[in-house]
Amino acid sequence: MTHRFTDDGDIPNHPHWPMIVYQEVLSETEADAAAAFEAIFARHGWGDGWRNGIFAFPHYHSNAHEVLGIAQGEAIVRFGGNTGREFKVRKGDAVLLPAGTGHQRLLASADLLVIGAYPPGPGRDLMRSGEPDKALIRERVRKVPKPVTDPLAGKDGPLISLWELQASNA
């Protein structure tokens, strides 16, 4: 499932590429979903990962794409900034955020555990609502290259086909 978000004047979102939601990537009964997500992401070249939750404030990365694997629990997350949309994510789901896509945890179960990863490239920044120099940020978002692999399905995954299609229509 894909979702596009427009620039809300504060959170840039990506001008061409949609967010991709992968539902039920892992079974609810997966014993160690965190390790499973880490292995899948690493197999497809996505790394520099972390284990934690999702910040409760609106934020985005202007210089990197990000994948979030929900390894435990569930959450209500607003994607796309104040004019975006709320989604319920739960154990086994993953969400691929193109650079600039705002995200904010609104509610979460006490056991929420998220695995994050990034495609190869420079370190990522952490941008918050209210950042100055919006023009520079928007330009940086536009310049982040398309990854060569989908974090969950490799060279044949939805990122490859959907983002190529979107880029050619831009």
Tab-separated table of N, CA and C in Angstrom:
chain	number	residue	atom	x	y	z
A	1	MET	N	0.852	-1.160	0.000
A	1	MET	CA	0.000	0.000	0.000
A	1	MET	C	0.909	1.237	0.000
A	2	THR	N	0.586	2.220	-0.799
A	2	THR	CA	1.386	3.441	-0.882
A	2	THR	C	0.550	4.655	-0.502
A	3	HIS	N	1.271	5.680	-0.031
A	3	HIS	CA	0.612	6.935	0.338
A	3	HIS	C	1.561	8.079	0.017
A	4	ARG	N	1.018	9.091	-0.632
A	4	ARG	CA	1.792	10.297	-0.937
A	4	ARG	C	1.318	11.417	-0.036
A	5	PHE	N	2.281	12.212	0.384
A	5	PHE	CA	1.965	13.354	1.237
A	5	PHE	C	2.546	14.600	0.597
A	6	THR	N	1.790	15.679	0.641
A	6	THR	CA	2.283	16.930	0.090
A	6	THR	C	3.024	17.718	1.170
A	7	ASP	N	3.837	18.623	0.736
A	7	ASP	CA	4.550	19.538	1.619
A	7	ASP	C	3.495	20.324	2.389
A	8	ASP	N	3.588	20.309	3.726
A	8	ASP	CA	2.581	21.028	4.510
A	8	ASP	C	3.062	22.414	4.935
A	9	GLY	N	4.174	22.883	4.347
A	9	GLY	CA	4.721	24.183	4.694
A	9	GLY	C	5.753	24.097	5.797
A	10	ASP	N	5.766	23.001	6.531
A	10	ASP	CA	6.737	22.790	7.603
A	10	ASP	C	7.480	21.473	7.374
A	11	ILE	N	6.737	20.383	7.233
A	11	ILE	CA	7.313	19.072	6.926
A	11	ILE	C	7.304	18.952	5.402
A	12	PRO	N	8.491	18.745	4.785
A	12	PRO	CA	8.521	18.767	3.321
A	12	PRO	C	7.872	17.565	2.657
A	13	ASN	N	7.977	16.374	3.278
A	13	ASN	CA	7.597	15.127	2.628
A	13	ASN	C	8.377	15.009	1.323
A	14	HIS	N	8.263	13.910	0.647
A	14	HIS	CA	9.042	13.756	-0.591
A	14	HIS	C	8.205	14.237	-1.769
A	15	PRO	N	8.794	15.017	-2.682
A	15	PRO	CA	8.005	15.576	-3.782
A	15	PRO	C	7.562	14.559	-4.829
A	16	HIS	N	8.201	13.365	-4.877
A	16	HIS	CA	7.867	12.404	-5.929
A	16	HIS	C	7.542	11.004	-5.427
A	17	TRP	N	8.219	10.541	-4.402
A	17	TRP	CA	8.118	9.136	-4.010
A	17	TRP	C	7.168	8.922	-2.843
A	18	PRO	N	6.308	7.907	-2.937
A	18	PRO	CA	5.343	7.646	-1.872
A	18	PRO	C	5.944	6.828	-0.727
A	19	MET	N	5.327	6.935	0.416
A	19	MET	CA	5.601	6.045	1.533
A	19	MET	C	5.007	4.685	1.153
A	20	ILE	N	5.691	3.610	1.514
A	20	ILE	CA	5.198	2.261	1.230
A	20	ILE	C	4.960	1.549	2.560
A	21	VAL	N	3.759	1.010	2.732
A	21	VAL	CA	3.416	0.247	3.930
A	21	VAL	C	3.372	-1.231	3.536
A	22	TYR	N	4.169	-2.023	4.226
A	22	TYR	CA	4.210	-3.470	4.019
A	22	TYR	C	3.488	-4.087	5.218
A	23	GLN	N	2.321	-4.629	5.002
A	23	GLN	CA	1.556	-5.201	6.103
A	23	GLN	C	1.897	-6.679	6.285
A	24	GLU	N	2.001	-7.085	7.535
A	24	GLU	CA	2.207	-8.476	7.904
A	24	GLU	C	3.400	-9.110	7.187
A	25	VAL	N	4.525	-8.388	7.185
A	25	VAL	CA	5.762	-8.930	6.622
A	25	VAL	C	6.191	-10.166	7.411
A	26	LEU	N	6.049	-10.073	8.716
A	26	LEU	CA	6.369	-11.180	9.616
A	26	LEU	C	5.092	-11.645	10.296
A	27	SER	N	5.067	-12.886	10.669
A	27	SER	CA	3.924	-13.457	11.372
A	27	SER	C	3.834	-12.898	12.788
A	28	GLU	N	2.620	-12.770	13.288
A	28	GLU	CA	2.403	-12.358	14.675
A	28	GLU	C	3.101	-13.306	15.645
A	29	THR	N	3.319	-14.541	15.224
A	29	THR	CA	3.927	-15.542	16.104
A	29	THR	C	5.449	-15.613	15.975
A	30	GLU	N	6.040	-14.740	15.157
A	30	GLU	CA	7.506	-14.729	15.010
A	30	GLU	C	8.148	-14.551	16.391
A	31	ALA	N	8.999	-15.497	16.757
A	31	ALA	CA	9.592	-15.491	18.100
A	31	ALA	C	10.493	-14.288	18.335
A	32	ASP	N	11.359	-13.959	17.390
A	32	ASP	CA	12.275	-12.825	17.543
A	32	ASP	C	12.157	-11.930	16.315
A	33	ALA	N	11.088	-11.168	16.281
A	33	ALA	CA	10.823	-10.310	15.120
A	33	ALA	C	11.896	-9.248	14.942
A	34	ALA	N	12.491	-8.779	16.032
A	34	ALA	CA	13.549	-7.768	15.918
A	34	ALA	C	14.726	-8.326	15.127
A	35	ALA	N	15.193	-9.502	15.494
A	35	ALA	CA	16.307	-10.129	14.779
A	35	ALA	C	15.915	-10.455	13.343
A	36	ALA	N	14.671	-10.853	13.133
A	36	ALA	CA	14.211	-11.167	11.777
A	36	ALA	C	14.230	-9.920	10.893
A	37	PHE	N	13.725	-8.794	11.399
A	37	PHE	CA	13.770	-7.556	10.611
A	37	PHE	C	15.213	-7.143	10.337
A	38	GLU	N	16.061	-7.213	11.353
A	38	GLU	CA	17.469	-6.841	11.153
A	38	GLU	C	18.113	-7.700	10.067
A	39	ALA	N	17.826	-8.991	10.070
A	39	ALA	CA	18.401	-9.892	9.070
A	39	ALA	C	17.877	-9.578	7.665
A	40	ILE	N	16.584	-9.319	7.557
A	40	ILE	CA	15.998	-8.984	6.245
A	40	ILE	C	16.601	-7.688	5.715
A	41	PHE	N	16.635	-6.664	6.542
A	41	PHE	CA	17.186	-5.376	6.112
A	41	PHE	C	18.646	-5.534	5.695
A	42	ALA	N	19.440	-6.227	6.507
A	42	ALA	CA	20.867	-6.413	6.207
A	42	ALA	C	21.058	-7.199	4.910
A	43	ARG	N	20.235	-8.215	4.696
A	43	ARG	CA	20.337	-9.026	3.471
A	43	ARG	C	20.159	-8.166	2.222
A	44	HIS	N	19.405	-7.098	2.342
A	44	HIS	CA	19.139	-6.226	1.191
A	44	HIS	C	19.947	-4.931	1.227
A	45	GLY	N	20.987	-4.910	2.069
A	45	GLY	CA	21.925	-3.787	2.074
A	45	GLY	C	21.513	-2.584	2.900
A	46	TRP	N	20.486	-2.709	3.704
A	46	TRP	CA	20.046	-1.612	4.568
A	46	TRP	C	20.624	-1.843	5.955
A	47	GLY	N	21.290	-0.845	6.503
A	47	GLY	CA	21.950	-1.026	7.788
A	47	GLY	C	21.920	0.223	8.630
A	48	ASP	N	23.020	0.441	9.381
A	48	ASP	CA	23.121	1.557	10.324
A	48	ASP	C	21.875	1.597	11.192
A	49	GLY	N	21.438	0.411	11.615
A	49	GLY	CA	20.154	0.268	12.274
A	49	GLY	C	20.132	0.586	13.750
A	50	TRP	N	18.949	0.556	14.281
A	50	TRP	CA	18.706	0.839	15.680
A	50	TRP	C	17.474	0.073	16.155
A	51	ARG	N	17.359	-0.064	17.470
A	51	ARG	CA	16.183	-0.648	18.126
A	51	ARG	C	15.674	0.376	19.127
A	52	ASN	N	14.409	0.740	19.015
A	52	ASN	CA	13.838	1.712	19.931
A	52	ASN	C	12.358	1.855	19.624
A	53	GLY	N	11.846	3.082	19.685
A	53	GLY	CA	10.462	3.377	19.354
A	53	GLY	C	10.424	4.425	18.262
A	54	ILE	N	9.392	5.224	18.259
A	54	ILE	CA	9.247	6.327	17.308
A	54	ILE	C	9.051	7.581	18.146
A	55	PHE	N	9.786	8.630	17.843
A	55	PHE	CA	9.681	9.865	18.621
A	55	PHE	C	8.242	10.379	18.649
A	56	ALA	N	7.881	11.020	19.763
A	56	ALA	CA	6.539	11.571	19.937
A	56	ALA	C	6.407	12.979	19.367
A	57	PHE	N	7.471	13.491	18.766
A	57	PHE	CA	7.406	14.806	18.122
A	57	PHE	C	7.542	14.624	16.613
A	58	PRO	N	6.966	15.546	15.822
A	58	PRO	CA	7.090	15.434	14.368
A	58	PRO	C	8.557	15.599	13.957
A	59	HIS	N	9.027	14.678	13.122
A	59	HIS	CA	10.412	14.730	12.660
A	59	HIS	C	10.522	14.042	11.308
A	60	TYR	N	11.676	14.229	10.665
A	60	TYR	CA	11.953	13.616	9.363
A	60	TYR	C	13.449	13.650	9.138
A	61	HIS	N	13.871	12.975	8.095
A	61	HIS	CA	15.287	12.969	7.714
A	61	HIS	C	15.372	13.595	6.323
A	62	SER	N	16.147	14.652	6.190
A	62	SER	CA	16.226	15.347	4.907
A	62	SER	C	17.287	14.754	3.990
A	63	ASN	N	18.137	13.875	4.521
A	63	ASN	CA	19.237	13.346	3.709
A	63	ASN	C	19.275	11.823	3.653
A	64	ALA	N	18.194	11.155	4.068
A	64	ALA	CA	18.182	9.694	4.037
A	64	ALA	C	16.754	9.159	4.020
A	65	HIS	N	16.587	8.022	3.349
A	65	HIS	CA	15.344	7.263	3.426
A	65	HIS	C	15.445	6.390	4.679
A	66	GLU	N	14.313	5.918	5.187
A	66	GLU	CA	14.317	5.115	6.409
A	66	GLU	C	13.247	4.034	6.314
A	67	VAL	N	13.568	2.853	6.839
A	67	VAL	CA	12.565	1.803	6.966
A	67	VAL	C	12.366	1.521	8.446
A	68	LEU	N	11.101	1.331	8.831
A	68	LEU	CA	10.730	1.021	10.203
A	68	LEU	C	10.043	-0.334	10.222
A	69	GLY	N	10.608	-1.297	10.954
A	69	GLY	CA	9.978	-2.602	11.131
A	69	GLY	C	9.395	-2.682	12.531
A	70	ILE	N	8.125	-2.986	12.638
A	70	ILE	CA	7.481	-3.075	13.948
A	70	ILE	C	7.703	-4.497	14.472
A	71	ALA	N	8.615	-4.609	15.440
A	71	ALA	CA	9.023	-5.912	15.949
A	71	ALA	C	8.167	-6.381	17.121
A	72	GLN	N	7.534	-5.443	17.796
A	72	GLN	CA	6.703	-5.804	18.940
A	72	GLN	C	5.721	-4.673	19.212
A	73	GLY	N	4.532	-5.036	19.659
A	73	GLY	CA	3.543	-4.044	20.041
A	73	GLY	C	2.830	-3.422	18.856
A	74	GLU	N	2.274	-2.240	19.113
A	74	GLU	CA	1.557	-1.509	18.075
A	74	GLU	C	1.560	-0.029	18.415
A	75	ALA	N	1.281	0.779	17.397
A	75	ALA	CA	1.286	2.229	17.596
A	75	ALA	C	0.370	2.903	16.590
A	76	ILE	N	-0.061	4.094	16.956
A	76	ILE	CA	-0.732	4.992	16.021
A	76	ILE	C	0.323	6.045	15.684
A	77	VAL	N	0.633	6.162	14.395
A	77	VAL	CA	1.672	7.077	13.939
A	77	VAL	C	1.069	8.015	12.898
A	78	ARG	N	1.373	9.301	13.037
A	78	ARG	CA	0.971	10.252	12.001
A	78	ARG	C	2.143	10.375	11.045
A	79	PHE	N	1.895	10.062	9.796
A	79	PHE	CA	2.890	10.215	8.745
A	79	PHE	C	2.490	11.407	7.880
A	80	GLY	N	3.470	12.168	7.410
A	80	GLY	CA	3.197	13.263	6.498
A	80	GLY	C	3.026	14.627	7.146
A	81	GLY	N	3.255	14.747	8.446
A	81	GLY	CA	3.110	16.041	9.111
A	81	GLY	C	1.675	16.312	9.521
A	82	ASN	N	1.405	17.561	9.891
A	82	ASN	CA	0.077	17.923	10.400
A	82	ASN	C	-1.046	17.691	9.405
A	83	THR	N	-0.748	17.748	8.123
A	83	THR	CA	-1.781	17.513	7.117
A	83	THR	C	-1.727	16.083	6.587
A	84	GLY	N	-0.939	15.228	7.259
A	84	GLY	CA	-0.773	13.840	6.833
A	84	GLY	C	-1.923	12.956	7.275
A	85	ARG	N	-1.569	11.723	7.592
A	85	ARG	CA	-2.579	10.727	7.909
A	85	ARG	C	-2.087	9.822	9.031
A	86	GLU	N	-3.012	9.391	9.876
A	86	GLU	CA	-2.686	8.489	10.975
A	86	GLU	C	-2.848	7.045	10.527
A	87	PHE	N	-1.887	6.214	10.920
A	87	PHE	CA	-1.909	4.788	10.601
A	87	PHE	C	-1.679	3.998	11.872
A	88	LYS	N	-2.329	2.856	11.968
A	88	LYS	CA	-2.029	1.914	13.039
A	88	LYS	C	-1.040	0.904	12.463
A	89	VAL	N	0.098	0.769	13.124
A	89	VAL	CA	1.093	-0.226	12.734
A	89	VAL	C	1.235	-1.206	13.890
A	90	ARG	N	1.506	-2.457	13.551
A	90	ARG	CA	1.630	-3.472	14.602
A	90	ARG	C	2.686	-4.494	14.231
A	91	LYS	N	2.981	-5.335	15.200
A	91	LYS	CA	4.026	-6.334	15.024
A	91	LYS	C	3.896	-7.018	13.665
A	92	GLY	N	5.015	-7.044	12.948
A	92	GLY	CA	5.062	-7.682	11.644
A	92	GLY	C	4.967	-6.719	10.481
A	93	ASP	N	4.510	-5.487	10.715
A	93	ASP	CA	4.401	-4.490	9.646
A	93	ASP	C	5.731	-3.755	9.468
A	94	ALA	N	5.917	-3.165	8.310
A	94	ALA	CA	7.072	-2.303	8.054
A	94	ALA	C	6.596	-1.111	7.226
A	95	VAL	N	7.301	0.002	7.380
A	95	VAL	CA	6.951	1.228	6.663
A	95	VAL	C	8.236	1.810	6.084
A	96	LEU	N	8.228	2.090	4.785
A	96	LEU	CA	9.370	2.693	4.104
A	96	LEU	C	9.075	4.173	3.881
A	97	LEU	N	9.931	5.015	4.458
A	97	LEU	CA	9.741	6.456	4.388
A	97	LEU	C	10.768	7.080	3.454
A	98	PRO	N	10.332	7.664	2.344
A	98	PRO	CA	11.295	8.399	1.537
A	98	PRO	C	11.774	9.634	2.302
A	99	ALA	N	12.959	10.098	1.996
A	99	ALA	CA	13.514	11.285	2.659
A	99	ALA	C	12.466	12.389	2.717
A	100	GLY	N	12.428	13.078	3.847
A	100	GLY	CA	11.509	14.199	4.023
A	100	GLY	C	10.156	13.838	4.590
A	101	THR	N	9.848	12.544	4.694
A	101	THR	CA	8.530	12.130	5.165
A	101	THR	C	8.423	12.286	6.676
A	102	GLY	N	7.505	13.113	7.111
A	102	GLY	CA	7.301	13.332	8.526
A	102	GLY	C	6.687	12.122	9.200
A	103	HIS	N	7.096	11.892	10.450
A	103	HIS	CA	6.501	10.827	11.245
A	103	HIS	C	6.531	11.213	12.717
A	104	GLN	N	5.475	10.775	13.421
A	104	GLN	CA	5.292	11.132	14.827
A	104	GLN	C	4.422	10.075	15.499
A	105	ARG	N	4.921	9.505	16.585
A	105	ARG	CA	4.126	8.554	17.369
A	105	ARG	C	3.084	9.330	18.155
A	106	LEU	N	1.827	8.919	18.009
A	106	LEU	CA	0.745	9.544	18.762
A	106	LEU	C	0.357	8.697	19.964
A	107	LEU	N	0.281	7.391	19.778
A	107	LEU	CA	-0.043	6.434	20.838
A	107	LEU	C	0.774	5.177	20.589
A	108	ALA	N	1.089	4.445	21.665
A	108	ALA	CA	1.810	3.189	21.488
A	108	ALA	C	1.561	2.276	22.671
A	109	SER	N	1.610	0.986	22.408
A	109	SER	CA	1.565	0.013	23.494
A	109	SER	C	2.882	0.093	24.259
A	110	ALA	N	2.867	-0.321	25.500
A	110	ALA	CA	4.054	-0.242	26.346
A	110	ALA	C	5.197	-1.100	25.822
A	111	ASP	N	4.880	-2.113	25.034
A	111	ASP	CA	5.915	-3.018	24.538
A	111	ASP	C	6.398	-2.678	23.124
A	112	LEU	N	6.058	-1.505	22.603
A	112	LEU	CA	6.462	-1.150	21.241
A	112	LEU	C	7.977	-1.269	21.072
A	113	LEU	N	8.385	-1.989	20.030
A	113	LEU	CA	9.787	-2.079	19.647
A	113	LEU	C	9.865	-1.933	18.138
A	114	VAL	N	10.637	-0.955	17.682
A	114	VAL	CA	10.782	-0.657	16.266
A	114	VAL	C	12.238	-0.886	15.877
A	115	ILE	N	12.429	-1.482	14.708
A	115	ILE	CA	13.758	-1.661	14.136
A	115	ILE	C	13.851	-0.705	12.959
A	116	GLY	N	14.848	0.169	12.989
A	116	GLY	CA	15.043	1.126	11.906
A	116	GLY	C	16.309	0.804	11.140
A	117	ALA	N	16.329	1.163	9.856
A	117	ALA	CA	17.520	0.955	9.028
A	117	ALA	C	17.496	1.951	7.864
A	118	TYR	N	18.667	2.086	7.235
A	118	TYR	CA	18.862	3.072	6.169
A	118	TYR	C	19.669	2.442	5.036
A	119	PRO	N	19.465	2.921	3.815
A	119	PRO	CA	20.300	2.428	2.721
A	119	PRO	C	21.722	2.989	2.872
A	120	PRO	N	22.675	2.410	2.163
A	120	PRO	CA	24.043	2.946	2.245
A	120	PRO	C	24.071	4.427	1.880
A	121	GLY	N	24.937	5.162	2.551
A	121	GLY	CA	25.059	6.593	2.279
A	121	GLY	C	25.592	7.303	3.498
A	122	PRO	N	25.582	8.609	3.445
A	122	PRO	CA	26.083	9.383	4.584
A	122	PRO	C	25.154	9.214	5.788
A	123	GLY	N	25.637	9.592	6.941
A	123	GLY	CA	24.795	9.546	8.134
A	123	GLY	C	23.546	10.373	7.940
A	124	ARG	N	22.543	10.062	8.693
A	124	ARG	CA	21.263	10.761	8.548
A	124	ARG	C	21.170	11.915	9.541
A	125	ASP	N	20.372	12.890	9.173
A	125	ASP	CA	20.106	13.999	10.075
A	125	ASP	C	18.779	13.746	10.783
A	126	LEU	N	18.451	14.588	11.721
A	126	LEU	CA	17.163	14.546	12.407
A	126	LEU	C	16.595	15.956	12.366
A	127	MET	N	15.585	16.136	11.568
A	127	MET	CA	14.953	17.432	11.404
A	127	MET	C	13.615	17.417	12.141
A	128	ARG	N	13.305	18.529	12.784
A	128	ARG	CA	12.062	18.657	13.538
A	128	ARG	C	11.162	19.715	12.913
A	129	SER	N	9.959	19.711	13.358
A	129	SER	CA	9.023	20.749	12.965
A	129	SER	C	9.631	22.104	13.322
A	130	GLY	N	9.467	23.095	12.445
A	130	GLY	CA	9.954	24.440	12.718
A	130	GLY	C	11.376	24.721	12.272
A	131	GLU	N	11.988	23.808	11.519
A	131	GLU	CA	13.367	24.029	11.051
A	131	GLU	C	13.429	25.260	10.139
A	132	PRO	N	14.508	26.061	10.259
A	132	PRO	CA	14.672	27.196	9.349
A	132	PRO	C	15.192	26.725	7.984
A	133	ASP	N	15.246	27.612	7.037
A	133	ASP	CA	15.786	27.382	5.690
A	133	ASP	C	15.096	26.237	4.959
A	134	LYS	N	13.804	26.363	4.816
A	134	LYS	CA	13.000	25.330	4.162
A	134	LYS	C	13.440	25.056	2.721
A	135	ALA	N	13.873	26.069	2.006
A	135	ALA	CA	14.290	25.864	0.617
A	135	ALA	C	15.489	24.925	0.542
A	136	LEU	N	16.461	25.116	1.408
A	136	LEU	CA	17.639	24.245	1.437
A	136	LEU	C	17.240	22.819	1.811
A	137	ILE	N	16.362	22.668	2.768
A	137	ILE	CA	15.899	21.343	3.188
A	137	ILE	C	15.182	20.644	2.037
A	138	ARG	N	14.295	21.338	1.360
A	138	ARG	CA	13.561	20.732	0.243
A	138	ARG	C	14.519	20.287	-0.866
A	139	GLU	N	15.527	21.082	-1.132
A	139	GLU	CA	16.517	20.721	-2.147
A	139	GLU	C	17.293	19.478	-1.714
A	140	ARG	N	17.667	19.399	-0.445
A	140	ARG	CA	18.393	18.232	0.067
A	140	ARG	C	17.524	16.975	-0.056
A	141	VAL	N	16.240	17.070	0.264
A	141	VAL	CA	15.314	15.933	0.138
A	141	VAL	C	15.267	15.453	-1.310
A	142	ARG	N	15.137	16.380	-2.253
A	142	ARG	CA	15.043	16.029	-3.670
A	142	ARG	C	16.294	15.324	-4.178
A	143	LYS	N	17.444	15.619	-3.593
A	143	LYS	CA	18.713	15.075	-4.076
A	143	LYS	C	19.078	13.704	-3.501
A	144	VAL	N	18.321	13.208	-2.537
A	144	VAL	CA	18.637	11.883	-1.990
A	144	VAL	C	18.347	10.850	-3.078
A	145	PRO	N	19.349	10.048	-3.442
A	145	PRO	CA	19.143	9.099	-4.541
A	145	PRO	C	18.227	7.935	-4.159
A	146	LYS	N	17.629	7.375	-5.187
A	146	LYS	CA	16.797	6.186	-4.987
A	146	LYS	C	17.709	5.027	-4.592
A	147	PRO	N	17.365	4.277	-3.553
A	147	PRO	CA	18.181	3.113	-3.177
A	147	PRO	C	18.200	2.072	-4.298
A	148	VAL	N	19.231	1.257	-4.314
A	148	VAL	CA	19.338	0.214	-5.351
A	148	VAL	C	18.566	-1.038	-4.963
A	149	THR	N	18.152	-1.147	-3.689
A	149	THR	CA	17.356	-2.294	-3.261
A	149	THR	C	16.219	-1.852	-2.357
A	150	ASP	N	15.158	-2.628	-2.405
A	150	ASP	CA	14.046	-2.489	-1.484
A	150	ASP	C	14.493	-3.142	-0.171
A	151	PRO	N	14.230	-2.538	0.988
A	151	PRO	CA	14.738	-3.105	2.239
A	151	PRO	C	14.139	-4.451	2.620
A	152	LEU	N	13.000	-4.796	2.043
A	152	LEU	CA	12.336	-6.054	2.379
A	152	LEU	C	12.371	-7.078	1.252
A	153	ALA	N	12.521	-6.634	0.019
A	153	ALA	CA	12.424	-7.565	-1.106
A	153	ALA	C	13.573	-7.449	-2.102
A	154	GLY	N	14.597	-6.673	-1.786
A	154	GLY	CA	15.768	-6.614	-2.656
A	154	GLY	C	15.546	-5.877	-3.956
A	155	LYS	N	16.161	-6.395	-5.021
A	155	LYS	CA	16.150	-5.707	-6.314
A	155	LYS	C	14.815	-5.773	-7.052
A	156	ASP	N	13.895	-6.613	-6.587
A	156	ASP	CA	12.597	-6.739	-7.248
A	156	ASP	C	11.437	-6.222	-6.402
A	157	GLY	N	11.739	-5.507	-5.339
A	157	GLY	CA	10.699	-5.062	-4.420
A	157	GLY	C	9.917	-3.869	-4.912
A	158	PRO	N	8.862	-3.525	-4.182
A	158	PRO	CA	7.995	-2.417	-4.581
A	158	PRO	C	8.712	-1.074	-4.684
A	159	LEU	N	9.706	-0.833	-3.841
A	159	LEU	CA	10.441	0.431	-3.932
A	159	LEU	C	10.996	0.614	-5.339
A	160	ILE	N	11.566	-0.440	-5.899
A	160	ILE	CA	12.215	-0.352	-7.210
A	160	ILE	C	11.207	0.024	-8.289
A	161	SER	N	10.086	-0.663	-8.338
A	161	SER	CA	9.112	-0.385	-9.389
A	161	SER	C	8.294	0.876	-9.115
A	162	LEU	N	7.833	1.069	-7.892
A	162	LEU	CA	6.986	2.225	-7.598
A	162	LEU	C	7.756	3.531	-7.638
A	163	TRP	N	8.948	3.540	-7.089
A	163	TRP	CA	9.709	4.791	-7.084
A	163	TRP	C	10.241	5.094	-8.476
A	164	GLU	N	10.523	4.091	-9.289
A	164	GLU	CA	10.972	4.357	-10.664
A	164	GLU	C	9.830	4.980	-11.448
A	165	LEU	N	8.641	4.398	-11.316
A	165	LEU	CA	7.471	4.914	-11.986
A	165	LEU	C	7.199	6.355	-11.561
A	166	GLN	N	7.253	6.606	-10.250
A	166	GLN	CA	7.010	7.948	-9.748
A	166	GLN	C	8.059	8.929	-10.269
A	167	ALA	N	9.333	8.498	-10.296
A	167	ALA	CA	10.410	9.386	-10.753
A	167	ALA	C	10.229	9.730	-12.220
A	168	SER	N	9.791	8.773	-13.017
A	168	SER	CA	9.638	9.037	-14.446
A	168	SER	C	8.429	9.924	-14.730
A	169	ASN	N	7.465	9.953	-13.813
A	169	ASN	CA	6.287	10.804	-13.985
A	169	ASN	C	6.473	12.189	-13.386
A	170	ALA	N	7.612	12.407	-12.711
A	170	ALA	CA	7.819	13.689	-12.025
A	170	ALA	C	8.206	14.792	-12.983
